[in-house]
Amino acid sequence: MNADQKMRQSTSASAYGGRAGTGARDGDPPVPTRRFWSVRRVPAGIVALVIAAISGLLLYDVAAVRSGRPGMRWREWLADELAARPLDDAWIMGGAAALAALGVWMVVLALAPGLRGLLPMRTPETGAEPEAGPGKGVEAGAGAGARPGGAVRAGIDRTSAGLVLRDRAMEVPGVRSARVDVGRRRVRARALAHFRDLDEVRADLDAALHEGIRQLGLARRPALSVRVRRSAKSKG
């Protein structure tokens, strides 16, 4: 066995960035499906409680000063520092920048939809209904929400989608172990092969995962990246 053959059997990789479809079939146009929005009850409640506590504390201190009682020491110290320091002081500018960054960050979080781990699925009125596959198990990680018009929106958790695709990868002959990471725009599959030619395993694994992604019924089908290498035990 020459060096080129050994190199071919040591590792085999393939990245398919251009084969990402977005419909029920390859080549279908993208489906204009909006992402799910997080309710954010807990973060909104925490922010409201913090603002209410700070406002109540300041209101109590102002009322105490108006009634002739001494104000709180920390407020007197803060008022003296703000009156003594110039506007171009490093602490003043640093504090203002930190508060501005915090405000911008909160605005961005408020405008972002959230629920990054939930992928929207196609609905019957947009062209294709999600197909059922062997061992799919979509119900465990799927979510659904009702639209104002009465239609139902479906979604699947990225972890559940990864488990479904991993089961599909393990059904490919020659695959010893596999790991599938599902992102919002790309699916990355890593597999170890213990027999068969690596190029054949990679081709079958690519076809199986493309079919699995199609049967997930995602509104925007992610790109697929497949890498296959020989396991250490098989090398020995």
Tab-separated table of C-alpha atoms in Angstrom:
chain	number	residue	atom	x	y	z
A	1	MET	CA	0.000	0.000	0.000
A	2	ASN	CA	1.553	3.276	-1.112
A	3	ALA	CA	1.498	6.573	0.743
A	4	ASP	CA	-1.417	7.964	-1.285
A	5	GLN	CA	-3.647	5.012	-0.403
A	6	LYS	CA	-2.727	5.271	3.268
A	7	MET	CA	-3.551	8.974	3.223
A	8	ARG	CA	-6.941	8.303	1.592
A	9	GLN	CA	-7.823	5.754	4.273
A	10	SER	CA	-6.618	7.891	7.176
A	11	THR	CA	-9.108	10.711	6.786
A	12	SER	CA	-11.833	11.845	4.437
A	13	ALA	CA	-13.710	15.130	4.668
A	14	SER	CA	-16.433	16.866	2.727
A	15	ALA	CA	-18.094	20.259	3.241
A	16	TYR	CA	-21.300	20.875	1.342
A	17	GLY	CA	-22.041	24.561	1.692
A	18	GLY	CA	-23.796	24.976	-1.625
A	19	ARG	CA	-26.222	22.034	-1.374
A	20	ALA	CA	-28.391	23.612	1.270
A	21	GLY	CA	-31.991	23.600	0.174
A	22	THR	CA	-34.846	25.444	1.807
A	23	GLY	CA	-37.965	23.627	0.782
A	24	ALA	CA	-39.643	20.287	0.662
A	25	ARG	CA	-37.393	19.424	-2.292
A	26	ASP	CA	-33.921	20.537	-3.234
A	27	GLY	CA	-34.093	23.795	-5.137
A	28	ASP	CA	-37.413	25.011	-3.744
A	29	PRO	CA	-37.505	28.720	-2.797
A	30	PRO	CA	-37.131	29.710	0.884
A	31	VAL	CA	-40.280	29.758	2.968
A	32	PRO	CA	-40.928	33.149	4.664
A	33	THR	CA	-41.370	31.732	8.157
A	34	ARG	CA	-40.661	33.948	11.146
A	35	ARG	CA	-38.742	32.685	14.140
A	36	PHE	CA	-40.413	31.991	17.441
A	37	TRP	CA	-40.385	34.834	19.955
A	38	SER	CA	-39.512	34.248	23.577
A	39	VAL	CA	-42.128	35.349	26.126
A	40	ARG	CA	-39.419	36.615	28.537
A	41	ARG	CA	-41.675	36.683	31.599
A	42	VAL	CA	-38.875	35.918	34.066
A	43	PRO	CA	-36.309	38.482	32.739
A	44	ALA	CA	-38.998	41.163	32.483
A	45	GLY	CA	-40.146	40.429	36.033
A	46	ILE	CA	-36.590	40.602	37.383
A	47	VAL	CA	-35.894	43.918	35.624
A	48	ALA	CA	-39.191	45.340	36.892
A	49	LEU	CA	-38.426	44.279	40.475
A	50	VAL	CA	-34.926	45.798	40.354
A	51	ILE	CA	-36.214	49.099	38.936
A	52	ALA	CA	-39.054	49.188	41.491
A	53	ALA	CA	-36.627	48.545	44.371
A	54	ILE	CA	-34.207	51.270	43.259
A	55	SER	CA	-37.018	53.746	42.628
A	56	GLY	CA	-38.588	52.991	46.002
A	57	LEU	CA	-35.268	53.475	47.779
A	58	LEU	CA	-34.654	56.831	46.096
A	59	LEU	CA	-38.224	57.965	46.756
A	60	TYR	CA	-37.885	57.053	50.448
A	61	ASP	CA	-34.620	58.990	50.736
A	62	VAL	CA	-36.082	62.082	49.034
A	63	ALA	CA	-39.132	61.952	51.307
A	64	ALA	CA	-36.890	61.592	54.363
A	65	VAL	CA	-34.826	64.642	53.361
A	66	ARG	CA	-37.986	66.675	52.686
A	67	SER	CA	-39.280	65.822	56.145
A	68	GLY	CA	-36.099	67.109	57.815
A	69	ARG	CA	-34.293	63.837	58.369
A	70	PRO	CA	-30.721	63.285	57.164
A	71	GLY	CA	-30.317	61.566	53.828
A	72	MET	CA	-28.568	58.267	53.290
A	73	ARG	CA	-24.799	58.410	53.415
A	74	TRP	CA	-24.287	56.713	50.093
A	75	ARG	CA	-26.494	59.280	48.319
A	76	GLU	CA	-24.723	62.191	49.983
A	77	TRP	CA	-21.364	60.696	49.021
A	78	LEU	CA	-22.524	60.163	45.440
A	79	ALA	CA	-23.879	63.719	45.204
A	80	ASP	CA	-20.606	65.163	46.519
A	81	GLU	CA	-18.539	63.088	44.073
A	82	LEU	CA	-20.671	64.113	41.107
A	83	ALA	CA	-20.474	67.767	42.134
A	84	ALA	CA	-16.691	67.700	42.663
A	85	ARG	CA	-15.573	65.690	39.626
A	86	PRO	CA	-15.493	67.336	36.166
A	87	LEU	CA	-17.395	65.840	33.249
A	88	ASP	CA	-14.187	64.659	31.539
A	89	ASP	CA	-13.146	62.641	34.575
A	90	ALA	CA	-12.209	59.033	33.792
A	91	TRP	CA	-14.655	57.578	36.335
A	92	ILE	CA	-17.520	59.720	35.043
A	93	MET	CA	-16.872	58.804	31.419
A	94	GLY	CA	-16.341	55.135	32.245
A	95	GLY	CA	-19.566	54.951	34.240
A	96	ALA	CA	-21.520	56.718	31.486
A	97	ALA	CA	-20.094	54.360	28.839
A	98	ALA	CA	-20.972	51.311	30.948
A	99	LEU	CA	-24.539	52.511	31.450
A	100	ALA	CA	-24.907	53.291	27.732
A	101	ALA	CA	-23.575	49.845	26.779
A	102	LEU	CA	-25.974	48.226	29.245
A	103	GLY	CA	-28.885	50.154	27.747
A	104	VAL	CA	-27.941	49.214	24.179
A	105	TRP	CA	-27.560	45.563	25.223
A	106	MET	CA	-31.016	45.541	26.820
A	107	VAL	CA	-32.562	47.142	23.715
A	108	VAL	CA	-30.915	44.522	21.472
A	109	LEU	CA	-32.187	41.716	23.706
A	110	ALA	CA	-35.667	43.204	23.660
A	111	LEU	CA	-35.719	43.395	19.846
A	112	ALA	CA	-34.204	39.922	19.317
A	113	PRO	CA	-36.676	37.042	18.963
A	114	GLY	CA	-34.808	34.682	21.278
A	115	LEU	CA	-35.397	30.908	21.371
A	116	ARG	CA	-32.299	30.255	19.279
A	117	GLY	CA	-32.554	26.547	20.035
A	118	LEU	CA	-35.945	26.193	18.297
A	119	LEU	CA	-35.965	25.795	14.519
A	120	PRO	CA	-39.182	26.724	12.636
A	121	MET	CA	-40.736	23.937	10.574
A	122	ARG	CA	-42.754	24.084	7.379
A	123	THR	CA	-46.513	24.114	7.664
A	124	PRO	CA	-49.045	22.670	5.206
A	125	GLU	CA	-50.071	26.095	3.931
A	126	THR	CA	-46.437	26.967	3.056
A	127	GLY	CA	-45.893	24.003	0.813
A	128	ALA	CA	-44.989	20.778	2.623
A	129	GLU	CA	-45.916	18.941	5.752
A	130	PRO	CA	-43.108	17.402	7.828
A	131	GLU	CA	-42.675	13.747	6.991
A	132	ALA	CA	-42.397	10.969	9.530
A	133	GLY	CA	-39.243	8.929	9.463
A	134	PRO	CA	-38.076	5.867	11.375
A	135	GLY	CA	-36.934	6.808	14.833
A	136	LYS	CA	-37.649	10.458	14.238
A	137	GLY	CA	-39.027	11.293	17.667
A	138	VAL	CA	-39.838	14.879	16.841
A	139	GLU	CA	-42.556	15.134	19.458
A	140	ALA	CA	-40.117	15.189	22.356
A	141	GLY	CA	-38.417	18.366	21.216
A	142	ALA	CA	-41.044	20.013	19.096
A	143	GLY	CA	-42.943	23.140	19.923
A	144	ALA	CA	-45.994	24.694	18.394
A	145	GLY	CA	-47.687	28.046	18.636
A	146	ALA	CA	-50.983	29.341	17.335
A	147	ARG	CA	-51.121	32.248	14.928
A	148	PRO	CA	-53.833	34.891	15.187
A	149	GLY	CA	-55.531	33.437	12.099
A	150	GLY	CA	-55.856	30.012	13.694
A	151	ALA	CA	-52.973	28.308	11.854
A	152	VAL	CA	-50.463	26.306	13.847
A	153	ARG	CA	-46.735	26.946	13.765
A	154	ALA	CA	-44.416	24.028	14.443
A	155	GLY	CA	-40.816	23.951	15.575
A	156	ILE	CA	-38.233	21.397	16.586
A	157	ASP	CA	-35.494	21.740	19.160
A	158	ARG	CA	-31.965	21.699	17.744
A	159	THR	CA	-30.866	19.048	20.249
A	160	SER	CA	-33.739	16.770	19.239
A	161	ALA	CA	-32.969	17.338	15.556
A	162	GLY	CA	-29.351	16.404	16.227
A	163	LEU	CA	-30.410	13.154	17.914
A	164	VAL	CA	-32.669	12.293	14.973
A	165	LEU	CA	-29.872	12.886	12.468
A	166	ARG	CA	-27.405	10.989	14.641
A	167	ASP	CA	-29.708	7.944	14.564
A	168	ARG	CA	-29.814	8.266	10.786
A	169	ALA	CA	-26.012	8.409	10.654
A	170	MET	CA	-25.648	5.302	12.809
A	171	GLU	CA	-27.783	3.364	10.302
A	172	VAL	CA	-25.153	3.856	7.590
A	173	PRO	CA	-23.017	0.708	7.147
A	174	GLY	CA	-19.447	1.271	8.284
A	175	VAL	CA	-20.179	4.054	10.790
A	176	ARG	CA	-18.832	3.163	14.227
A	177	SER	CA	-19.850	6.363	16.032
A	178	ALA	CA	-21.241	9.716	14.965
A	179	ARG	CA	-21.820	13.188	16.335
A	180	VAL	CA	-24.200	15.661	14.734
A	181	ASP	CA	-24.371	19.315	15.774
A	182	VAL	CA	-27.359	21.213	14.411
A	183	GLY	CA	-27.028	24.968	14.105
A	184	ARG	CA	-29.423	27.547	12.766
A	185	ARG	CA	-27.688	27.647	9.369
A	186	ARG	CA	-25.434	24.579	9.239
A	187	VAL	CA	-25.433	20.947	10.306
A	188	ARG	CA	-22.000	19.514	11.156
A	189	ALA	CA	-21.615	15.733	11.221
A	190	ARG	CA	-18.492	13.924	12.438
A	191	ALA	CA	-18.262	10.149	12.098
A	192	LEU	CA	-15.776	7.342	12.757
A	193	ALA	CA	-15.681	4.456	10.291
A	194	HIS	CA	-14.377	0.994	11.155
A	195	PHE	CA	-14.804	-0.772	7.804
A	196	ARG	CA	-15.569	0.022	4.159
A	197	ASP	CA	-13.851	2.644	2.094
A	198	LEU	CA	-14.045	6.115	3.619
A	199	ASP	CA	-15.290	7.730	0.420
A	200	GLU	CA	-18.173	5.253	0.220
A	201	VAL	CA	-19.069	5.782	3.862
A	202	ARG	CA	-18.962	9.535	3.400
A	203	ALA	CA	-21.170	9.402	0.305
A	204	ASP	CA	-23.769	7.189	2.010
A	205	LEU	CA	-23.655	9.307	5.163
A	206	ASP	CA	-24.110	12.501	3.138
A	207	ALA	CA	-27.125	11.028	1.320
A	208	ALA	CA	-28.696	9.730	4.557
A	209	LEU	CA	-28.279	13.048	6.368
A	210	HIS	CA	-29.641	15.054	3.436
A	211	GLU	CA	-32.693	12.821	3.410
A	212	GLY	CA	-33.008	13.148	7.195
A	213	ILE	CA	-32.813	16.933	7.012
A	214	ARG	CA	-35.447	16.937	4.278
A	215	GLN	CA	-37.794	14.789	6.356
A	216	LEU	CA	-37.403	17.116	9.345
A	217	GLY	CA	-39.475	19.594	7.349
A	218	LEU	CA	-37.519	22.690	8.339
A	219	ALA	CA	-38.664	25.994	6.907
A	220	ARG	CA	-35.083	26.908	6.053
A	221	ARG	CA	-32.958	23.878	5.388
A	222	PRO	CA	-29.422	24.277	6.787
A	223	ALA	CA	-26.230	23.497	4.930
A	224	LEU	CA	-24.525	20.183	5.625
A	225	SER	CA	-20.890	19.536	6.490
A	226	VAL	CA	-19.760	15.890	6.737
A	227	ARG	CA	-16.385	14.606	7.929
A	228	VAL	CA	-15.449	10.941	8.183
A	229	ARG	CA	-12.230	9.462	9.503
A	230	ARG	CA	-10.928	6.062	10.422
A	231	SER	CA	-11.158	5.062	14.088
A	232	ALA	CA	-7.957	4.337	16.015
A	233	LYS	CA	-8.914	0.695	16.626
A	234	SER	CA	-9.437	0.087	12.926
A	235	LYS	CA	-6.048	1.593	12.132
A	236	GLY	CA	-4.362	-0.803	14.497
